[in-house]
Amino acid sequence: MQNLFADLPDASAGEVFTELLSRPGVRLERIVSLGQSTPEGEPMVQDADEWVVLLEGEAGLRIGDGAAVVLRPGDHVFVAAGVPHWVTYTAPDRPTVWLALHLDAVPSP
């Protein structure tokens, strides 16, 4: 058994991504942030769908042309593949812990 909050890495120099599970078409990771944000001119655009839940801390997220929203513990969001998105801020005074589920398209048989 492991605990998602045990031995959190120091994210002061950059976000830390820890893969927790990987199977064909699915990848689960813990992300620890501390004051990071996505540069306006460098949105994240991924090849796979992503579902993310904020477990601890606080963050702002903007998806596509939508307005930025504040995420607090328990809030979750789906980001479709190919859609630009930005983390507008993460808490600068405490770790922000995310759980991200990446879903690759699996071809039909």
Tab-separated table of N, CA and C in Angstrom:
chain	number	residue	atom	x	y	z
A	1	MET	N	0.842	-1.177	0.000
A	1	MET	CA	0.000	0.000	0.000
A	1	MET	C	0.886	1.238	0.000
A	2	GLN	N	0.447	2.263	-0.717
A	2	GLN	CA	1.170	3.532	-0.762
A	2	GLN	C	0.187	4.664	-0.511
A	3	ASN	N	0.712	5.843	-0.177
A	3	ASN	CA	-0.110	7.007	0.097
A	3	ASN	C	0.294	8.123	-0.853
A	4	LEU	N	-0.679	8.731	-1.530
A	4	LEU	CA	-0.394	9.792	-2.516
A	4	LEU	C	0.242	11.028	-1.896
A	5	PHE	N	0.078	11.220	-0.588
A	5	PHE	CA	0.594	12.415	0.068
A	5	PHE	C	1.892	12.165	0.828
A	6	ALA	N	2.330	10.919	0.899
A	6	ALA	CA	3.559	10.595	1.620
A	6	ALA	C	4.769	11.010	0.797
A	7	ASP	N	5.732	11.591	1.443
A	7	ASP	CA	7.001	11.955	0.805
A	7	ASP	C	6.810	12.755	-0.473
A	8	LEU	N	6.019	13.828	-0.393
A	8	LEU	CA	5.826	14.672	-1.576
A	8	LEU	C	7.164	15.265	-2.009
A	9	PRO	N	7.449	15.243	-3.304
A	9	PRO	CA	8.707	15.809	-3.781
A	9	PRO	C	8.690	17.334	-3.710
A	10	ASP	N	9.853	17.931	-3.664
A	10	ASP	CA	9.992	19.388	-3.674
A	10	ASP	C	9.753	19.882	-5.098
A	11	ALA	N	8.677	20.648	-5.279
A	11	ALA	CA	8.320	21.137	-6.609
A	11	ALA	C	8.682	22.613	-6.791
A	12	SER	N	9.514	23.157	-5.915
A	12	SER	CA	9.839	24.590	-6.008
A	12	SER	C	10.601	24.930	-7.279
A	13	ALA	N	11.352	23.991	-7.839
A	13	ALA	CA	12.111	24.261	-9.069
A	13	ALA	C	11.345	23.851	-10.325
A	14	GLY	N	10.194	23.218	-10.173
A	14	GLY	CA	9.402	22.778	-11.309
A	14	GLY	C	8.456	21.665	-10.899
A	15	GLU	N	7.376	21.539	-11.647
A	15	GLU	CA	6.411	20.488	-11.343
A	15	GLU	C	7.080	19.121	-11.387
A	16	VAL	N	6.583	18.216	-10.548
A	16	VAL	CA	7.131	16.860	-10.484
A	16	VAL	C	6.025	15.880	-10.867
A	17	PHE	N	6.308	15.076	-11.890
A	17	PHE	CA	5.360	14.098	-12.416
A	17	PHE	C	5.823	12.700	-12.001
A	18	THR	N	4.943	11.949	-11.333
A	18	THR	CA	5.255	10.593	-10.895
A	18	THR	C	4.231	9.643	-11.498
A	19	GLU	N	4.690	8.739	-12.359
A	19	GLU	CA	3.790	7.757	-12.948
A	19	GLU	C	3.405	6.734	-11.887
A	20	LEU	N	2.107	6.507	-11.733
A	20	LEU	CA	1.606	5.566	-10.733
A	20	LEU	C	1.160	4.252	-11.360
A	21	LEU	N	0.675	4.327	-12.607
A	21	LEU	CA	0.164	3.149	-13.286
A	21	LEU	C	0.201	3.389	-14.777
A	22	SER	N	0.594	2.380	-15.517
A	22	SER	CA	0.597	2.481	-16.974
A	22	SER	C	0.155	1.149	-17.558
A	23	ARG	N	-0.863	1.219	-18.401
A	23	ARG	CA	-1.386	0.062	-19.117
A	23	ARG	C	-1.674	0.519	-20.544
A	24	PRO	N	-1.817	-0.394	-21.486
A	24	PRO	CA	-2.143	0.034	-22.851
A	24	PRO	C	-3.375	0.951	-22.860
A	25	GLY	N	-3.192	2.148	-23.366
A	25	GLY	CA	-4.278	3.108	-23.477
A	25	GLY	C	-4.570	3.942	-22.250
A	26	VAL	N	-3.892	3.668	-21.122
A	26	VAL	CA	-4.183	4.377	-19.877
A	26	VAL	C	-2.885	4.649	-19.123
A	27	ARG	N	-2.759	5.880	-18.634
A	27	ARG	CA	-1.615	6.225	-17.783
A	27	ARG	C	-2.121	7.113	-16.656
A	28	LEU	N	-1.734	6.788	-15.429
A	28	LEU	CA	-2.144	7.541	-14.254
A	28	LEU	C	-0.907	8.146	-13.619
A	29	GLU	N	-0.959	9.454	-13.323
A	29	GLU	CA	0.196	10.089	-12.703
A	29	GLU	C	-0.230	11.060	-11.624
A	30	ARG	N	0.679	11.226	-10.658
A	30	ARG	CA	0.531	12.262	-9.637
A	30	ARG	C	1.394	13.432	-10.090
A	31	ILE	N	0.835	14.628	-9.993
A	31	ILE	CA	1.571	15.844	-10.327
A	31	ILE	C	1.617	16.699	-9.065
A	32	VAL	N	2.808	17.179	-8.725
A	32	VAL	CA	2.963	18.077	-7.587
A	32	VAL	C	3.471	19.407	-8.129
A	33	SER	N	2.745	20.478	-7.820
A	33	SER	CA	3.082	21.826	-8.274
A	33	SER	C	3.300	22.726	-7.064
A	34	LEU	N	4.060	23.788	-7.262
A	34	LEU	CA	4.275	24.772	-6.199
A	34	LEU	C	4.556	26.118	-6.857
A	35	GLY	N	3.484	26.854	-7.145
A	35	GLY	CA	3.625	28.182	-7.733
A	35	GLY	C	3.811	28.209	-9.235
A	36	GLN	N	3.736	27.083	-9.911
A	36	GLN	CA	3.938	27.069	-11.356
A	36	GLN	C	2.680	27.507	-12.111
A	37	SER	N	2.904	27.953	-13.343
A	37	SER	CA	1.822	28.271	-14.273
A	37	SER	C	2.337	28.031	-15.682
A	38	THR	N	1.403	27.952	-16.616
A	38	THR	CA	1.744	27.738	-18.020
A	38	THR	C	1.924	29.092	-18.695
A	39	PRO	N	3.041	29.328	-19.394
A	39	PRO	CA	3.198	30.595	-20.113
A	39	PRO	C	2.071	30.795	-21.128
A	40	GLU	N	1.570	31.998	-21.223
A	40	GLU	CA	0.438	32.316	-22.101
A	40	GLU	C	0.676	31.847	-23.535
A	41	GLY	N	1.878	32.049	-24.057
A	41	GLY	CA	2.171	31.697	-25.439
A	41	GLY	C	2.563	30.247	-25.655
A	42	GLU	N	2.517	29.435	-24.592
A	42	GLU	CA	2.931	28.028	-24.691
A	42	GLU	C	1.888	27.103	-24.062
A	43	PRO	N	0.662	27.089	-24.609
A	43	PRO	CA	-0.363	26.239	-24.005
A	43	PRO	C	0.022	24.766	-24.075
A	44	MET	N	-0.521	24.003	-23.150
A	44	MET	CA	-0.351	22.549	-23.206
A	44	MET	C	-1.385	22.017	-24.194
A	45	VAL	N	-0.940	21.178	-25.114
A	45	VAL	CA	-1.821	20.512	-26.063
A	45	VAL	C	-1.361	19.058	-26.107
A	46	GLN	N	-2.245	18.157	-25.752
A	46	GLN	CA	-1.864	16.759	-25.620
A	46	GLN	C	-2.529	15.907	-26.689
A	47	ASP	N	-1.898	14.772	-26.987
A	47	ASP	CA	-2.423	13.834	-27.973
A	47	ASP	C	-3.506	12.929	-27.399
A	48	ALA	N	-3.629	12.891	-26.085
A	48	ALA	CA	-4.590	12.003	-25.426
A	48	ALA	C	-5.567	12.822	-24.591
A	49	ASP	N	-6.760	12.271	-24.395
A	49	ASP	CA	-7.708	12.862	-23.457
A	49	ASP	C	-7.100	12.781	-22.059
A	50	GLU	N	-7.480	13.740	-21.205
A	50	GLU	CA	-6.982	13.736	-19.833
A	50	GLU	C	-8.107	14.117	-18.882
A	51	TRP	N	-8.248	13.329	-17.832
A	51	TRP	CA	-9.145	13.667	-16.732
A	51	TRP	C	-8.244	13.948	-15.538
A	52	VAL	N	-8.479	15.074	-14.877
A	52	VAL	CA	-7.621	15.454	-13.760
A	52	VAL	C	-8.486	15.865	-12.574
A	53	VAL	N	-8.030	15.472	-11.377
A	53	VAL	CA	-8.691	15.866	-10.140
A	53	VAL	C	-7.654	16.536	-9.243
A	54	LEU	N	-8.050	17.634	-8.626
A	54	LEU	CA	-7.168	18.318	-7.695
A	54	LEU	C	-7.405	17.727	-6.308
A	55	LEU	N	-6.342	17.215	-5.696
A	55	LEU	CA	-6.461	16.550	-4.402
A	55	LEU	C	-6.115	17.463	-3.230
A	56	GLU	N	-5.185	18.375	-3.445
A	56	GLU	CA	-4.708	19.239	-2.363
A	56	GLU	C	-4.177	20.530	-2.972
A	57	GLY	N	-4.331	21.642	-2.256
A	57	GLY	CA	-3.833	22.925	-2.746
A	57	GLY	C	-4.911	23.672	-3.511
A	58	GLU	N	-4.477	24.482	-4.485
A	58	GLU	CA	-5.397	25.280	-5.286
A	58	GLU	C	-4.725	25.601	-6.609
A	59	ALA	N	-5.530	25.712	-7.663
A	59	ALA	CA	-4.985	26.018	-8.985
A	59	ALA	C	-6.030	26.713	-9.829
A	60	GLY	N	-5.556	27.431	-10.828
A	60	GLY	CA	-6.426	28.003	-11.844
A	60	GLY	C	-6.191	27.245	-13.136
A	61	LEU	N	-7.248	27.048	-13.916
A	61	LEU	CA	-7.146	26.321	-15.172
A	61	LEU	C	-8.017	26.990	-16.217
A	62	ARG	N	-7.464	27.160	-17.409
A	62	ARG	CA	-8.223	27.699	-18.543
A	62	ARG	C	-8.131	26.689	-19.673
A	63	ILE	N	-9.276	26.335	-20.238
A	63	ILE	CA	-9.346	25.362	-21.319
A	63	ILE	C	-9.904	26.044	-22.555
A	64	GLY	N	-9.143	25.962	-23.662
A	64	GLY	CA	-9.583	26.554	-24.921
A	64	GLY	C	-9.878	28.031	-24.777
A	65	ASP	N	-11.022	28.461	-25.294
A	65	ASP	CA	-11.422	29.866	-25.239
A	65	ASP	C	-12.217	30.207	-23.979
A	66	GLY	N	-12.357	29.233	-23.091
A	66	GLY	CA	-13.136	29.460	-21.881
A	66	GLY	C	-12.418	30.343	-20.876
A	67	ALA	N	-13.173	30.769	-19.894
A	67	ALA	CA	-12.612	31.577	-18.808
A	67	ALA	C	-11.853	30.672	-17.846
A	68	ALA	N	-10.889	31.242	-17.151
A	68	ALA	CA	-10.151	30.496	-16.132
A	68	ALA	C	-11.097	30.159	-14.986
A	69	VAL	N	-10.934	28.962	-14.439
A	69	VAL	CA	-11.710	28.532	-13.281
A	69	VAL	C	-10.746	28.199	-12.154
A	70	VAL	N	-11.228	28.311	-10.939
A	70	VAL	CA	-10.434	27.959	-9.765
A	70	VAL	C	-10.758	26.523	-9.388
A	71	LEU	N	-9.713	25.718	-9.200
A	71	LEU	CA	-9.878	24.338	-8.758
A	71	LEU	C	-9.429	24.226	-7.308
A	72	ARG	N	-10.271	23.578	-6.516
A	72	ARG	CA	-9.964	23.307	-5.116
A	72	ARG	C	-10.086	21.808	-4.891
A	73	PRO	N	-9.611	21.308	-3.754
A	73	PRO	CA	-9.649	19.866	-3.533
A	73	PRO	C	-11.020	19.254	-3.840
A	74	GLY	N	-10.963	18.193	-4.643
A	74	GLY	CA	-12.169	17.488	-5.053
A	74	GLY	C	-12.686	17.896	-6.419
A	75	ASP	N	-12.284	19.062	-6.909
A	75	ASP	CA	-12.725	19.497	-8.230
A	75	ASP	C	-12.009	18.681	-9.299
A	76	HIS	N	-12.739	18.315	-10.348
A	76	HIS	CA	-12.135	17.563	-11.436
A	76	HIS	C	-12.635	18.096	-12.766
A	77	VAL	N	-11.850	17.832	-13.807
A	77	VAL	CA	-12.149	18.381	-15.128
A	77	VAL	C	-11.628	17.421	-16.197
A	78	PHE	N	-12.285	17.439	-17.344
A	78	PHE	CA	-11.878	16.631	-18.492
A	78	PHE	C	-11.319	17.570	-19.550
A	79	VAL	N	-10.152	17.246	-20.085
A	79	VAL	CA	-9.532	18.021	-21.158
A	79	VAL	C	-9.405	17.089	-22.361
A	80	ALA	N	-10.113	17.402	-23.424
A	80	ALA	CA	-10.078	16.564	-24.627
A	80	ALA	C	-8.741	16.699	-25.340
A	81	ALA	N	-8.339	15.639	-25.999
A	81	ALA	CA	-7.102	15.650	-26.788
A	81	ALA	C	-7.138	16.791	-27.800
A	82	GLY	N	-5.997	17.437	-27.968
A	82	GLY	CA	-5.868	18.500	-28.960
A	82	GLY	C	-6.362	19.862	-28.535
A	83	VAL	N	-6.940	19.984	-27.359
A	83	VAL	CA	-7.478	21.265	-26.886
A	83	VAL	C	-6.416	21.982	-26.062
A	84	PRO	N	-6.069	23.218	-26.450
A	84	PRO	CA	-5.077	23.961	-25.664
A	84	PRO	C	-5.625	24.287	-24.271
A	85	HIS	N	-4.741	24.201	-23.282
A	85	HIS	CA	-5.140	24.555	-21.924
A	85	HIS	C	-3.930	25.086	-21.161
A	86	TRP	N	-4.234	25.881	-20.149
A	86	TRP	CA	-3.211	26.560	-19.371
A	86	TRP	C	-3.514	26.408	-17.884
A	87	VAL	N	-2.506	26.123	-17.094
A	87	VAL	CA	-2.607	26.256	-15.646
A	87	VAL	C	-2.265	27.719	-15.382
A	88	THR	N	-3.236	28.496	-14.915
A	88	THR	CA	-3.019	29.932	-14.745
A	88	THR	C	-2.266	30.261	-13.460
A	89	TYR	N	-2.355	29.366	-12.463
A	89	TYR	CA	-1.549	29.508	-11.244
A	89	TYR	C	-1.682	28.236	-10.430
A	90	THR	N	-0.751	28.001	-9.548
A	90	THR	CA	-0.886	27.010	-8.482
A	90	THR	C	-0.462	27.682	-7.190
A	91	ALA	N	-0.960	27.180	-6.088
A	91	ALA	CA	-0.680	27.786	-4.783
A	91	ALA	C	0.830	27.942	-4.592
A	92	PRO	N	1.289	29.139	-4.232
A	92	PRO	CA	2.718	29.355	-4.051
A	92	PRO	C	3.236	28.988	-2.669
A	93	ASP	N	2.307	28.762	-1.718
A	93	ASP	CA	2.709	28.574	-0.324
A	93	ASP	C	2.535	27.151	0.199
A	94	ARG	N	2.009	26.272	-0.640
A	94	ARG	CA	1.808	24.871	-0.240
A	94	ARG	C	1.709	24.025	-1.504
A	95	PRO	N	2.037	22.753	-1.414
A	95	PRO	CA	1.969	21.912	-2.608
A	95	PRO	C	0.543	21.791	-3.138
A	96	THR	N	0.436	21.806	-4.440
A	96	THR	CA	-0.810	21.477	-5.119
A	96	THR	C	-0.607	20.081	-5.693
A	97	VAL	N	-1.498	19.167	-5.332
A	97	VAL	CA	-1.361	17.772	-5.740
A	97	VAL	C	-2.527	17.417	-6.657
A	98	TRP	N	-2.167	16.939	-7.846
A	98	TRP	CA	-3.136	16.545	-8.862
A	98	TRP	C	-3.030	15.037	-9.101
A	99	LEU	N	-4.106	14.447	-9.560
A	99	LEU	CA	-4.100	13.082	-10.073
A	99	LEU	C	-4.615	13.183	-11.507
A	100	ALA	N	-3.794	12.756	-12.464
A	100	ALA	CA	-4.142	12.888	-13.880
A	100	ALA	C	-4.249	11.510	-14.524
A	101	LEU	N	-5.367	11.298	-15.195
A	101	LEU	CA	-5.606	10.056	-15.921
A	101	LEU	C	-5.575	10.375	-17.413
A	102	HIS	N	-4.599	9.812	-18.112
A	102	HIS	CA	-4.436	10.037	-19.549
A	102	HIS	C	-5.040	8.855	-20.288
A	103	LEU	N	-5.930	9.151	-21.232
A	103	LEU	CA	-6.660	8.113	-21.950
A	103	LEU	C	-6.344	8.198	-23.437
A	104	ASP	N	-5.512	7.288	-23.910
A	104	ASP	CA	-5.196	7.242	-25.328
A	104	ASP	C	-6.343	6.574	-26.060
A	105	ALA	N	-6.565	7.020	-27.284
A	105	ALA	CA	-7.593	6.394	-28.112
A	105	ALA	C	-7.187	4.954	-28.404
A	106	VAL	N	-8.078	4.045	-28.145
A	106	VAL	CA	-7.813	2.632	-28.411
A	106	VAL	C	-8.642	2.242	-29.636
A	107	PRO	N	-8.004	1.761	-30.706
A	107	PRO	CA	-8.778	1.431	-31.903
A	107	PRO	C	-9.783	0.307	-31.658
A	108	SER	N	-10.908	0.387	-32.336
A	108	SER	CA	-11.924	-0.657	-32.240
A	108	SER	C	-11.440	-1.906	-32.959
A	109	PRO	N	-11.828	-3.074	-32.449
A	109	PRO	CA	-11.395	-4.324	-33.108
A	109	PRO	C	-12.059	-4.522	-34.462
